[in-house]
Amino acid sequence: MSITRVHNFSVSLDGFGTGEGLTREAPFGHAGERLHDWMFATGWDGAFDVDHAFARLHDPGIGAEIMGSRKYGPPGWEDDPDWRGYWGPNPPFHTPVYVLTRHARPPIEMEGGTVFHFTDAPPAEALATARAAADGRDVRIGGGPTMLRDYLAAGLIDHMHLVVVPILLGRGVRLWDGLEGIEADYRVEATGSPSGVTHLTFTRTTA
Amino acid sequence: MSITRVHNFSVSLDGFGTGEGLTREAPFGHAGERLHDWMFATGWDGAFDVDHAFARLHDPGIGAEIMGSRKYGPPGWEDDPDWRGYWGPNPPFHTPVYVLTRHARPPIEMEGGTVFHFTDAPPAEALATARAAADGRDVRIGGGPTMLRDYLAAGLIDHMHLVVVPILLGRGVRLWDGLEGIEADYRVEATGSPSGVTHLTFTRTTA
């Protein structure tokens, strides 16, 4: 069965999934790389500790991703016809990627199998499209915090791996607003790491 | 050296240290006992797992506590001359306790060594008074979230044990507002527990 999965989504201790003041040079604003230091530190270098173990779950079994507009580009990318995402010619997705935006444009085929599609469909409809494209494999819900919050609120997340980073951003975009009680639908496990982060997994227990 | 310590302070995943709608019957409002289930589950029964280990650090070496008005009583306790706290005749403090309130009243001597004092002093001044009373021992900063946030913002916390409980309260009193960057003054460690909570310790590394 094809499920929806979130991997490596990092939040500060005070619940921000990204900082304030997002730009092309600072995709996470004043947060800089602090939310993802734990992940870059793995270097995807083939080691086997807990941070590596979780980081590697990002790709296997995924057939499509859905991402928010602010993950794809900084404010204003919609007005730049040449913008093709932050990841260079060969993005690390290697599947269809559905970018949620009110500004439609034709699909962009990148190297390595990534194809960016642009859609203004609501969560359930975008998921149905991505699931069809995933052809039996799972759909990754890619973030940022705003779209992840929408998918959580709509009950559309089956598995979620969050990483709580022990920093206080103080400002930015909150993940958790308006989600009172959603833990009732999940089994939640917390695993500390020597790197200082906490890996949280949410596994859906309700149909 | 006498330091300030926070123990067993529990917050929801979305950062609330207490719920909404505090009453005499529901001291944590709609949060109920969910923030402290992990602690009650220990039963202080002499076992030796990680939750017990942390819970037991509450008392040793403490010579005084400072607590906020909302920990001492529900909204309106100031108008009840007979209110003596939530804890019955023998409260679990056994030291002087300084209650931060704008409504002064004479000290109340309870059984077992607890004496409630009432003061409207600002954080540093209340701490100086409590430290003098502690006579070389440490001062526990007892919460709730509002007073703890004030003490953190004032740089007056030396050791802090927080417990992140995997529930989403959605509303209540936030601990973390306005504390951007305070982690720079601490070494932070995160320890998962089979009970599902995460124990965080903040140990001051700056003078």
mmCIF file of C-alpha atoms in Angstrom:
data_model
loop_
_atom_site.group_PDB
_atom_site.id
_atom_site.type_symbol
_atom_site.label_atom_id
_atom_site.label_comp_id
_atom_site.label_asym_id
_atom_site.label_seq_id
_atom_site.Cartn_x
_atom_site.Cartn_y
_atom_site.Cartn_z
ATOM 1 C CA MET A 1 0.000 0.000 0.000
ATOM 2 C CA SER A 2 1.247 3.480 -0.839
ATOM 3 C CA ILE A 3 1.574 5.687 2.238
ATOM 4 C CA THR A 4 2.624 9.290 2.818
ATOM 5 C CA ARG A 5 5.937 9.856 4.559
ATOM 6 C CA VAL A 6 7.818 12.784 6.025
ATOM 7 C CA HIS A 7 11.568 12.457 6.551
ATOM 8 C CA ASN A 8 14.231 14.595 8.188
ATOM 9 C CA PHE A 9 11.869 17.484 8.862
ATOM 10 C CA SER A 10 13.696 19.594 11.428
ATOM 11 C CA VAL A 11 12.169 21.972 13.945
ATOM 12 C CA SER A 12 13.683 24.143 16.629
ATOM 13 C CA LEU A 13 12.849 23.506 20.261
ATOM 14 C CA ASP A 14 10.388 26.373 20.059
ATOM 15 C CA GLY A 15 8.639 24.779 17.090
ATOM 16 C CA PHE A 16 9.852 26.727 14.074
ATOM 17 C CA GLY A 17 10.366 24.780 10.844
ATOM 18 C CA THR A 18 12.116 27.683 9.173
ATOM 19 C CA GLY A 19 13.373 31.094 10.199
ATOM 20 C CA GLU A 20 12.459 34.634 9.270
ATOM 21 C CA GLY A 21 13.718 36.524 6.213
ATOM 22 C CA LEU A 22 13.966 33.803 3.556
ATOM 23 C CA THR A 23 16.130 34.713 0.552
ATOM 24 C CA ARG A 24 17.852 32.938 -2.288
ATOM 25 C CA GLU A 25 21.093 32.960 -0.315
ATOM 26 C CA ALA A 26 19.405 32.044 2.976
ATOM 27 C CA PRO A 27 16.628 29.550 2.181
ATOM 28 C CA PHE A 28 15.910 29.136 5.925
ATOM 29 C CA GLY A 29 16.302 32.819 6.778
ATOM 30 C CA HIS A 30 17.966 33.672 10.073
ATOM 31 C CA ALA A 31 17.959 29.950 10.972
ATOM 32 C CA GLY A 32 20.796 29.482 8.496
ATOM 33 C CA GLU A 33 21.843 25.835 8.394
ATOM 34 C CA ARG A 34 21.320 25.302 12.115
ATOM 35 C CA LEU A 35 18.168 23.209 11.662
ATOM 36 C CA HIS A 36 19.993 20.806 9.351
ATOM 37 C CA ASP A 37 23.515 20.718 10.750
ATOM 38 C CA TRP A 38 22.785 17.255 12.152
ATOM 39 C CA MET A 39 21.945 16.044 8.629
ATOM 40 C CA PHE A 40 24.841 17.696 6.798
ATOM 41 C CA ALA A 41 27.120 16.340 9.515
ATOM 42 C CA THR A 42 26.234 12.808 8.421
ATOM 43 C CA GLY A 43 27.701 13.603 5.012
ATOM 44 C CA TRP A 44 25.637 10.645 3.745
ATOM 45 C CA ASP A 45 28.994 8.916 4.063
ATOM 46 C CA GLY A 46 27.900 5.386 4.750
ATOM 47 C CA ALA A 47 28.193 5.380 8.550
ATOM 48 C CA PHE A 48 25.639 3.585 10.664
ATOM 49 C CA ASP A 49 24.784 5.688 13.735
ATOM 50 C CA VAL A 50 21.278 6.848 14.575
ATOM 51 C CA ASP A 51 21.457 10.142 12.640
ATOM 52 C CA HIS A 52 22.669 8.305 9.535
ATOM 53 C CA ALA A 53 20.049 5.617 9.967
ATOM 54 C CA PHE A 54 17.224 8.131 9.960
ATOM 55 C CA ALA A 55 18.713 10.356 7.236
ATOM 56 C CA ARG A 56 18.911 7.419 4.832
ATOM 57 C CA LEU A 57 15.189 6.669 5.027
ATOM 58 C CA HIS A 58 14.519 9.709 2.852
ATOM 59 C CA ASP A 59 14.719 7.964 -0.513
ATOM 60 C CA PRO A 60 13.892 4.224 -0.483
ATOM 61 C CA GLY A 61 10.402 3.396 -1.678
ATOM 62 C CA ILE A 62 9.453 6.946 -2.631
ATOM 63 C CA GLY A 63 7.747 7.469 -5.995
ATOM 64 C CA ALA A 64 6.850 11.170 -5.823
ATOM 65 C CA GLU A 65 7.193 14.222 -3.599
ATOM 66 C CA ILE A 66 4.869 17.106 -2.840
ATOM 67 C CA MET A 67 6.560 20.309 -1.666
ATOM 68 C CA GLY A 68 5.451 23.778 -0.694
ATOM 69 C CA SER A 69 6.236 26.876 -2.688
ATOM 70 C CA ARG A 70 8.784 28.131 -0.134
ATOM 71 C CA LYS A 71 10.788 24.913 -0.340
ATOM 72 C CA TYR A 72 11.058 25.270 -4.103
ATOM 73 C CA GLY A 73 12.236 28.865 -4.111
ATOM 74 C CA PRO A 74 12.576 32.146 -2.225
ATOM 75 C CA PRO A 75 9.810 34.754 -2.193
ATOM 76 C CA GLY A 76 9.516 36.023 -5.767
ATOM 77 C CA TRP A 77 10.669 32.898 -7.627
ATOM 78 C CA GLU A 78 7.283 32.869 -9.340
ATOM 79 C CA ASP A 79 8.361 35.972 -11.274
ATOM 80 C CA ASP A 80 11.632 34.423 -12.459
ATOM 81 C CA PRO A 81 11.002 32.223 -15.512
ATOM 82 C CA ASP A 82 14.466 30.694 -15.199
ATOM 83 C CA TRP A 83 14.133 29.529 -11.570
ATOM 84 C CA ARG A 84 14.532 25.742 -11.357
ATOM 85 C CA GLY A 85 14.803 25.181 -7.615
ATOM 86 C CA TYR A 86 17.703 25.335 -5.166
ATOM 87 C CA TRP A 87 19.336 22.062 -6.139
ATOM 88 C CA GLY A 88 21.184 22.607 -9.428
ATOM 89 C CA PRO A 89 20.724 20.564 -12.601
ATOM 90 C CA ASN A 90 20.398 17.174 -10.847
ATOM 91 C CA PRO A 91 18.119 17.592 -7.807
ATOM 92 C CA PRO A 92 18.136 14.908 -5.096
ATOM 93 C CA PHE A 93 14.558 13.760 -5.725
ATOM 94 C CA HIS A 94 14.765 11.560 -8.859
ATOM 95 C CA THR A 95 10.961 11.334 -9.088
ATOM 96 C CA PRO A 96 8.091 13.599 -10.043
ATOM 97 C CA VAL A 97 7.839 16.527 -7.606
ATOM 98 C CA TYR A 98 4.611 18.482 -7.206
ATOM 99 C CA VAL A 99 5.200 22.102 -6.205
ATOM 100 C CA LEU A 100 2.187 23.742 -4.571
ATOM 101 C CA THR A 101 1.819 27.217 -6.036
ATOM 102 C CA ARG A 102 -0.897 29.470 -7.329
ATOM 103 C CA HIS A 103 1.387 30.350 -10.263
ATOM 104 C CA ALA A 104 1.014 27.558 -12.823
ATOM 105 C CA ARG A 105 3.819 26.895 -15.267
ATOM 106 C CA PRO A 106 4.725 23.967 -17.525
ATOM 107 C CA PRO A 107 6.583 20.995 -15.994
ATOM 108 C CA ILE A 108 10.385 21.179 -15.901
ATOM 109 C CA GLU A 109 12.345 18.024 -16.593
ATOM 110 C CA MET A 110 15.692 17.938 -14.758
ATOM 111 C CA GLU A 111 18.590 15.505 -14.878
ATOM 112 C CA GLY A 112 18.393 12.316 -12.837
ATOM 113 C CA GLY A 113 14.665 11.761 -13.117
ATOM 114 C CA THR A 114 13.341 14.750 -11.209
ATOM 115 C CA VAL A 115 10.396 16.438 -12.953
ATOM 116 C CA PHE A 116 8.919 19.534 -11.308
ATOM 117 C CA HIS A 117 5.177 19.920 -11.751
ATOM 118 C CA PHE A 118 3.306 23.005 -10.563
ATOM 119 C CA THR A 119 -0.186 22.802 -9.130
ATOM 120 C CA ASP A 120 -2.599 24.849 -7.068
ATOM 121 C CA ALA A 121 -4.633 21.790 -6.049
ATOM 122 C CA PRO A 122 -5.717 21.450 -2.399
ATOM 123 C CA PRO A 123 -3.900 18.827 -0.261
ATOM 124 C CA ALA A 124 -6.038 15.744 -0.942
ATOM 125 C CA GLU A 125 -6.198 16.425 -4.665
ATOM 126 C CA ALA A 126 -2.457 17.063 -5.010
ATOM 127 C CA LEU A 127 -1.892 13.833 -3.086
ATOM 128 C CA ALA A 128 -4.146 11.850 -5.436
ATOM 129 C CA THR A 129 -2.162 13.163 -8.402
ATOM 130 C CA ALA A 130 1.209 12.434 -6.778
ATOM 131 C CA ARG A 131 0.063 8.977 -5.718
ATOM 132 C CA ALA A 132 -0.958 8.105 -9.252
ATOM 133 C CA ALA A 133 2.468 9.245 -10.456
ATOM 134 C CA ALA A 134 4.209 7.259 -7.696
ATOM 135 C CA ASP A 135 2.829 4.073 -9.233
ATOM 136 C CA GLY A 136 2.434 2.079 -6.036
ATOM 137 C CA ARG A 137 5.353 3.580 -4.205
ATOM 138 C CA ASP A 138 5.067 6.043 -1.322
ATOM 139 C CA VAL A 139 4.606 9.806 -1.517
ATOM 140 C CA ARG A 140 6.978 12.010 0.426
ATOM 141 C CA ILE A 141 5.461 15.136 1.959
ATOM 142 C CA GLY A 142 8.428 17.440 1.639
ATOM 143 C CA GLY A 143 7.541 20.530 3.681
ATOM 144 C CA GLY A 144 8.045 23.430 4.457
ATOM 145 C CA PRO A 145 6.176 23.917 7.689
ATOM 146 C CA THR A 146 3.122 25.604 6.199
ATOM 147 C CA MET A 147 2.245 22.811 3.784
ATOM 148 C CA LEU A 148 3.157 20.111 6.318
ATOM 149 C CA ARG A 149 0.806 21.700 8.835
ATOM 150 C CA ASP A 150 -1.947 21.703 6.192
ATOM 151 C CA TYR A 151 -1.386 18.006 5.438
ATOM 152 C CA LEU A 152 -1.353 17.122 9.138
ATOM 153 C CA ALA A 153 -4.553 19.081 9.734
ATOM 154 C CA ALA A 154 -6.177 17.256 6.810
ATOM 155 C CA GLY A 155 -5.209 13.871 8.313
ATOM 156 C CA LEU A 156 -3.079 12.983 5.284
ATOM 157 C CA ILE A 157 0.211 12.011 6.968
ATOM 158 C CA ASP A 158 0.849 8.289 7.620
ATOM 159 C CA HIS A 159 4.457 8.389 8.821
ATOM 160 C CA MET A 160 6.387 11.419 10.046
ATOM 161 C CA HIS A 161 10.023 11.682 11.095
ATOM 162 C CA LEU A 162 10.726 14.955 12.871
ATOM 163 C CA VAL A 163 14.027 16.107 14.268
ATOM 164 C CA VAL A 164 13.922 18.456 17.235
ATOM 165 C CA VAL A 165 17.059 20.586 17.274
ATOM 166 C CA PRO A 166 17.973 22.159 20.632
ATOM 167 C CA ILE A 167 18.033 25.758 19.436
ATOM 168 C CA LEU A 168 15.572 28.569 20.047
ATOM 169 C CA LEU A 169 14.864 30.413 16.798
ATOM 170 C CA GLY A 170 12.408 32.787 18.419
ATOM 171 C CA ARG A 171 10.751 33.661 15.084
ATOM 172 C CA GLY A 172 9.932 32.141 11.746
ATOM 173 C CA VAL A 173 7.198 29.756 10.593
ATOM 174 C CA ARG A 174 5.696 27.499 13.267
ATOM 175 C CA LEU A 175 4.883 23.903 12.456
ATOM 176 C CA TRP A 176 2.480 23.162 15.285
ATOM 177 C CA ASP A 177 -0.174 25.869 15.218
ATOM 178 C CA GLY A 178 -3.736 24.576 15.209
ATOM 179 C CA LEU A 179 -2.907 20.882 15.561
ATOM 180 C CA GLU A 180 -4.260 20.232 19.061
ATOM 181 C CA GLY A 181 -4.703 16.544 19.792
ATOM 182 C CA ILE A 182 -3.345 15.044 16.545
ATOM 183 C CA GLU A 183 -1.063 12.753 18.580
ATOM 184 C CA ALA A 184 -4.161 10.668 19.294
ATOM 185 C CA ASP A 185 -3.893 9.257 15.761
ATOM 186 C CA TYR A 186 -0.264 8.196 16.106
ATOM 187 C CA ARG A 187 2.168 6.124 18.058
ATOM 188 C CA VAL A 188 4.961 8.563 18.921
ATOM 189 C CA GLU A 189 8.509 7.510 19.719
ATOM 190 C CA ALA A 190 11.383 9.753 20.793
ATOM 191 C CA THR A 191 15.023 8.790 20.339
ATOM 192 C CA GLY A 192 17.861 10.965 21.571
ATOM 193 C CA SER A 193 21.069 11.173 19.563
ATOM 194 C CA PRO A 194 24.596 11.917 20.770
ATOM 195 C CA SER A 195 24.565 14.783 18.256
ATOM 196 C CA GLY A 196 22.075 16.550 20.521
ATOM 197 C CA VAL A 197 18.968 16.240 18.365
ATOM 198 C CA THR A 198 15.901 14.148 19.153
ATOM 199 C CA HIS A 199 14.367 11.971 16.477
ATOM 200 C CA LEU A 200 10.590 11.737 16.765
ATOM 201 C CA THR A 201 8.580 9.254 14.745
ATOM 202 C CA PHE A 202 4.822 9.473 14.316
ATOM 203 C CA THR A 203 3.261 6.264 13.027
ATOM 204 C CA ARG A 204 -0.423 6.358 12.239
ATOM 205 C CA THR A 205 -2.502 3.916 14.318
ATOM 206 C CA THR A 206 -5.932 4.886 12.965
ATOM 207 C CA ALA A 207 -7.414 4.108 9.570
ATOM 208 C CA MET B 1 28.288 27.317 45.264
ATOM 209 C CA SER B 2 24.534 27.818 45.312
ATOM 210 C CA ILE B 3 22.991 27.497 41.851
ATOM 211 C CA THR B 4 19.476 27.788 40.485
ATOM 212 C CA ARG B 5 17.823 24.583 39.287
ATOM 213 C CA VAL B 6 14.682 23.644 37.418
ATOM 214 C CA HIS B 7 13.421 20.059 37.702
ATOM 215 C CA ASN B 8 10.657 18.068 36.033
ATOM 216 C CA PHE B 9 9.282 21.047 34.145
ATOM 217 C CA SER B 10 7.076 19.522 31.470
ATOM 218 C CA VAL B 11 6.110 21.068 28.149
ATOM 219 C CA SER B 12 4.030 19.795 25.269
ATOM 220 C CA LEU B 13 5.615 19.237 21.881
ATOM 221 C CA ASP B 14 4.144 22.549 20.809
ATOM 222 C CA GLY B 15 5.775 24.330 23.746
ATOM 223 C CA PHE B 16 2.974 24.873 26.244
ATOM 224 C CA GLY B 17 3.889 24.614 29.928
ATOM 225 C CA THR B 18 0.261 24.648 31.004
ATOM 226 C CA GLY B 19 -3.123 24.545 29.295
ATOM 227 C CA GLU B 20 -6.000 26.957 29.005
ATOM 228 C CA GLY B 21 -8.767 27.450 31.572
ATOM 229 C CA LEU B 22 -6.966 26.957 34.894
ATOM 230 C CA THR B 23 -9.257 26.256 37.858
ATOM 231 C CA ARG B 24 -8.957 24.878 41.358
ATOM 232 C CA GLU B 25 -10.046 21.469 40.077
ATOM 233 C CA ALA B 26 -7.904 21.664 36.926
ATOM 234 C CA PRO B 27 -4.637 23.394 37.896
ATOM 235 C CA PHE B 28 -3.282 22.790 34.354
ATOM 236 C CA GLY B 29 -6.536 23.606 32.568
ATOM 237 C CA HIS B 30 -7.430 21.512 29.525
ATOM 238 C CA ALA B 31 -3.989 19.862 29.735
ATOM 239 C CA GLY B 32 -5.276 17.879 32.708
ATOM 240 C CA GLU B 33 -2.538 15.599 34.032
ATOM 241 C CA ARG B 34 -1.160 14.797 30.592
ATOM 242 C CA LEU B 35 1.984 16.899 31.042
ATOM 243 C CA HIS B 36 2.872 15.043 34.230
ATOM 244 C CA ASP B 37 1.647 11.505 33.587
ATOM 245 C CA TRP B 38 5.273 10.429 33.116
ATOM 246 C CA MET B 39 6.068 11.716 36.626
ATOM 247 C CA PHE B 40 3.003 10.323 38.396
ATOM 248 C CA ALA B 41 3.684 7.011 36.641
ATOM 249 C CA THR B 42 6.964 6.757 38.519
ATOM 250 C CA GLY B 43 4.998 6.729 41.765
ATOM 251 C CA TRP B 44 8.281 7.756 43.415
ATOM 252 C CA ASP B 45 8.375 4.056 44.214
ATOM 253 C CA GLY B 46 12.086 3.485 44.379
ATOM 254 C CA ALA B 47 12.662 2.136 40.853
ATOM 255 C CA PHE B 48 15.754 3.102 38.904
ATOM 256 C CA ASP B 49 14.820 3.796 35.253
ATOM 257 C CA VAL B 50 15.506 7.093 33.509
ATOM 258 C CA ASP B 51 12.186 8.737 34.424
ATOM 259 C CA HIS B 52 12.702 7.842 38.092
ATOM 260 C CA ALA B 53 16.297 9.019 37.960
ATOM 261 C CA PHE B 54 15.346 12.462 36.759
ATOM 262 C CA ALA B 55 12.239 12.782 38.950
ATOM 263 C CA ARG B 56 14.315 12.170 42.087
ATOM 264 C CA LEU B 57 16.630 15.091 41.446
ATOM 265 C CA HIS B 58 13.870 17.471 42.501
ATOM 266 C CA ASP B 59 14.707 17.582 46.209
ATOM 267 C CA PRO B 60 18.353 16.889 47.097
ATOM 268 C CA GLY B 61 20.418 19.978 47.804
ATOM 269 C CA ILE B 62 17.542 22.442 47.513
ATOM 270 C CA GLY B 63 17.235 25.099 50.213
ATOM 271 C CA ALA B 64 14.412 27.255 48.852
ATOM 272 C CA GLU B 65 11.958 27.502 45.947
ATOM 273 C CA ILE B 66 10.578 30.418 43.992
ATOM 274 C CA MET B 67 7.240 29.817 42.295
ATOM 275 C CA GLY B 68 4.841 31.820 40.190
ATOM 276 C CA SER B 69 1.413 32.896 41.317
ATOM 277 C CA ARG B 70 -0.352 30.394 39.023
ATOM 278 C CA LYS B 71 1.535 27.469 40.518
ATOM 279 C CA TYR B 72 0.447 28.445 44.006
ATOM 280 C CA GLY B 73 -3.221 28.774 43.199
ATOM 281 C CA PRO B 74 -5.929 29.171 40.554
ATOM 282 C CA PRO B 75 -7.003 32.598 39.279
ATOM 283 C CA GLY B 76 -8.634 34.346 42.235
ATOM 284 C CA TRP B 77 -6.726 32.688 45.082
ATOM 285 C CA GLU B 78 -5.519 36.137 46.077
ATOM 286 C CA ASP B 79 -9.072 36.943 47.236
ATOM 287 C CA ASP B 80 -9.357 33.814 49.380
ATOM 288 C CA PRO B 81 -7.697 34.412 52.759
ATOM 289 C CA ASP B 82 -7.817 30.682 53.531
ATOM 290 C CA TRP B 83 -5.987 29.495 50.386
ATOM 291 C CA ARG B 84 -2.803 27.638 51.329
ATOM 292 C CA GLY B 85 -1.779 26.114 48.013
ATOM 293 C CA TYR B 86 -2.724 22.931 46.200
ATOM 294 C CA TRP B 87 -0.737 20.541 48.347
ATOM 295 C CA GLY B 88 -2.615 20.034 51.622
ATOM 296 C CA PRO B 89 -1.203 20.579 55.111
ATOM 297 C CA ASN B 90 2.244 19.070 54.357
ATOM 298 C CA PRO B 91 3.426 20.384 50.961
ATOM 299 C CA PRO B 92 6.270 18.558 49.183
ATOM 300 C CA PHE B 93 8.738 21.452 49.444
ATOM 301 C CA HIS B 94 10.018 21.320 53.046
ATOM 302 C CA THR B 95 11.861 24.641 52.640
ATOM 303 C CA PRO B 96 10.966 28.312 52.379
ATOM 304 C CA VAL B 97 8.932 28.940 49.201
ATOM 305 C CA TYR B 98 8.701 32.412 47.677
ATOM 306 C CA VAL B 99 5.441 32.988 45.814
ATOM 307 C CA LEU B 100 5.621 35.791 43.262
ATOM 308 C CA THR B 101 2.464 37.852 43.579
ATOM 309 C CA ARG B 102 1.430 41.464 43.675
ATOM 310 C CA HIS B 103 -0.880 40.631 46.605
ATOM 311 C CA ALA B 104 1.275 40.606 49.706
ATOM 312 C CA ARG B 105 0.202 38.595 52.728
ATOM 313 C CA PRO B 106 1.985 37.333 55.849
ATOM 314 C CA PRO B 107 4.045 34.141 55.591
ATOM 315 C CA ILE B 108 2.230 30.842 56.137
ATOM 316 C CA GLU B 109 4.004 28.105 58.058
ATOM 317 C CA MET B 110 2.949 24.621 56.970
ATOM 318 C CA GLU B 111 3.799 21.166 58.288
ATOM 319 C CA GLY B 112 7.051 19.547 57.261
ATOM 320 C CA GLY B 113 9.142 22.673 56.968
ATOM 321 C CA THR B 114 7.425 24.460 54.085
ATOM 322 C CA VAL B 115 6.920 28.177 54.727
ATOM 323 C CA PHE B 116 5.134 30.197 52.034
ATOM 324 C CA HIS B 117 6.378 33.758 51.654
ATOM 325 C CA PHE B 118 4.707 36.243 49.315
ATOM 326 C CA THR B 119 6.675 38.830 47.397
ATOM 327 C CA ASP B 120 6.305 41.126 44.422
ATOM 328 C CA ALA B 121 10.079 41.459 43.945
ATOM 329 C CA PRO B 122 11.494 41.229 40.408
ATOM 330 C CA PRO B 123 13.388 38.015 39.469
ATOM 331 C CA ALA B 124 16.920 38.930 40.600
ATOM 332 C CA GLU B 125 15.732 40.400 43.883
ATOM 333 C CA ALA B 126 13.472 37.457 44.699
ATOM 334 C CA LEU B 127 16.409 35.174 43.916
ATOM 335 C CA ALA B 128 18.707 37.075 46.273
ATOM 336 C CA THR B 129 16.145 36.681 49.056
ATOM 337 C CA ALA B 130 15.605 32.975 48.355
ATOM 338 C CA ARG B 131 19.346 32.359 48.127
ATOM 339 C CA ALA B 132 19.909 33.931 51.511
ATOM 340 C CA ALA B 133 17.194 31.696 52.960
ATOM 341 C CA ALA B 134 18.685 28.628 51.249
ATOM 342 C CA ASP B 135 21.817 29.069 53.354
ATOM 343 C CA GLY B 136 24.313 27.727 50.825
ATOM 344 C CA ARG B 137 22.033 25.208 49.215
ATOM 345 C CA ASP B 138 20.503 25.579 45.741
ATOM 346 C CA VAL B 139 17.357 27.470 44.777
ATOM 347 C CA ARG B 140 14.729 25.679 42.758
ATOM 348 C CA ILE B 141 12.920 27.766 40.162
ATOM 349 C CA GLY B 142 9.543 26.121 40.338
ATOM 350 C CA GLY B 143 7.562 27.513 37.373
ATOM 351 C CA GLY B 144 4.949 27.900 35.915
ATOM 352 C CA PRO B 145 5.918 28.843 32.392
ATOM 353 C CA THR B 146 5.508 32.596 32.749
ATOM 354 C CA MET B 147 7.914 33.002 35.665
ATOM 355 C CA LEU B 148 10.349 30.438 34.207
ATOM 356 C CA ARG B 149 10.432 32.394 30.953
ATOM 357 C CA ASP B 150 11.165 35.567 32.940
ATOM 358 C CA TYR B 151 14.033 33.880 34.804
ATOM 359 C CA LEU B 152 15.469 32.459 31.578
ATOM 360 C CA ALA B 153 15.263 35.849 29.871
ATOM 361 C CA ALA B 154 17.052 37.410 32.847
ATOM 362 C CA GLY B 155 19.867 34.848 32.575
ATOM 363 C CA LEU B 156 19.176 33.511 36.067
ATOM 364 C CA ILE B 157 18.892 29.763 35.369
ATOM 365 C CA ASP B 158 21.997 27.596 35.925
ATOM 366 C CA HIS B 159 20.536 24.113 35.415
ATOM 367 C CA MET B 160 17.244 23.226 33.765
ATOM 368 C CA HIS B 161 15.616 19.834 33.368
ATOM 369 C CA LEU B 162 12.741 19.957 30.887
ATOM 370 C CA VAL B 163 10.523 17.101 29.853
ATOM 371 C CA VAL B 164 9.037 17.244 26.371
ATOM 372 C CA VAL B 165 5.796 15.287 26.303
ATOM 373 C CA PRO B 166 4.613 14.123 22.861
ATOM 374 C CA ILE B 167 1.214 15.769 22.975
ATOM 375 C CA LEU B 168 -0.074 18.838 21.148
ATOM 376 C CA LEU B 169 -1.969 21.071 23.549
ATOM 377 C CA GLY B 170 -2.697 23.683 20.902
ATOM 378 C CA ARG B 171 -3.335 26.413 23.491
ATOM 379 C CA GLY B 172 -2.242 27.519 26.918
ATOM 380 C CA VAL B 173 0.845 29.335 28.181
ATOM 381 C CA ARG B 174 3.973 29.045 26.037
ATOM 382 C CA LEU B 175 7.344 28.609 27.671
ATOM 383 C CA TRP B 176 9.569 29.636 24.780
ATOM 384 C CA ASP B 177 8.343 33.015 23.593
ATOM 385 C CA GLY B 178 11.050 35.653 23.307
ATOM 386 C CA LEU B 179 14.001 33.424 24.190
ATOM 387 C CA GLU B 180 15.805 33.363 20.832
ATOM 388 C CA GLY B 181 19.371 32.163 21.116
ATOM 389 C CA ILE B 182 19.496 31.304 24.827
ATOM 390 C CA GLU B 183 20.874 27.847 23.986
ATOM 391 C CA ALA B 184 24.215 29.583 23.338
ATOM 392 C CA ASP B 185 24.693 29.820 27.110
ATOM 393 C CA TYR B 186 24.101 26.122 27.756
ATOM 394 C CA ARG B 187 25.203 22.636 26.952
ATOM 395 C CA VAL B 188 21.993 20.867 25.964
ATOM 396 C CA GLU B 189 21.493 17.114 26.160
ATOM 397 C CA ALA B 190 18.450 15.133 25.033
ATOM 398 C CA THR B 191 17.609 11.695 26.414
ATOM 399 C CA GLY B 192 14.674 9.676 25.138
ATOM 400 C CA SER B 193 12.713 7.513 27.546
ATOM 401 C CA PRO B 194 10.714 4.350 26.824
ATOM 402 C CA SER B 195 7.768 6.175 28.388
ATOM 403 C CA GLY B 196 7.719 8.398 25.299
ATOM 404 C CA VAL B 197 8.964 11.632 26.851
ATOM 405 C CA THR B 198 12.303 13.297 26.142
ATOM 406 C CA HIS B 199 14.407 14.586 29.012
ATOM 407 C CA LEU B 200 16.335 17.742 28.124
ATOM 408 C CA THR B 201 19.031 19.140 30.360
ATOM 409 C CA PHE B 202 20.417 22.629 30.006
ATOM 410 C CA THR B 203 23.696 23.154 31.843
ATOM 411 C CA ARG B 204 25.084 26.665 31.884
ATOM 412 C CA THR B 205 28.510 26.971 30.256
ATOM 413 C CA THR B 206 28.945 30.746 30.630
ATOM 414 C CA ALA B 207 29.660 32.712 33.765
#
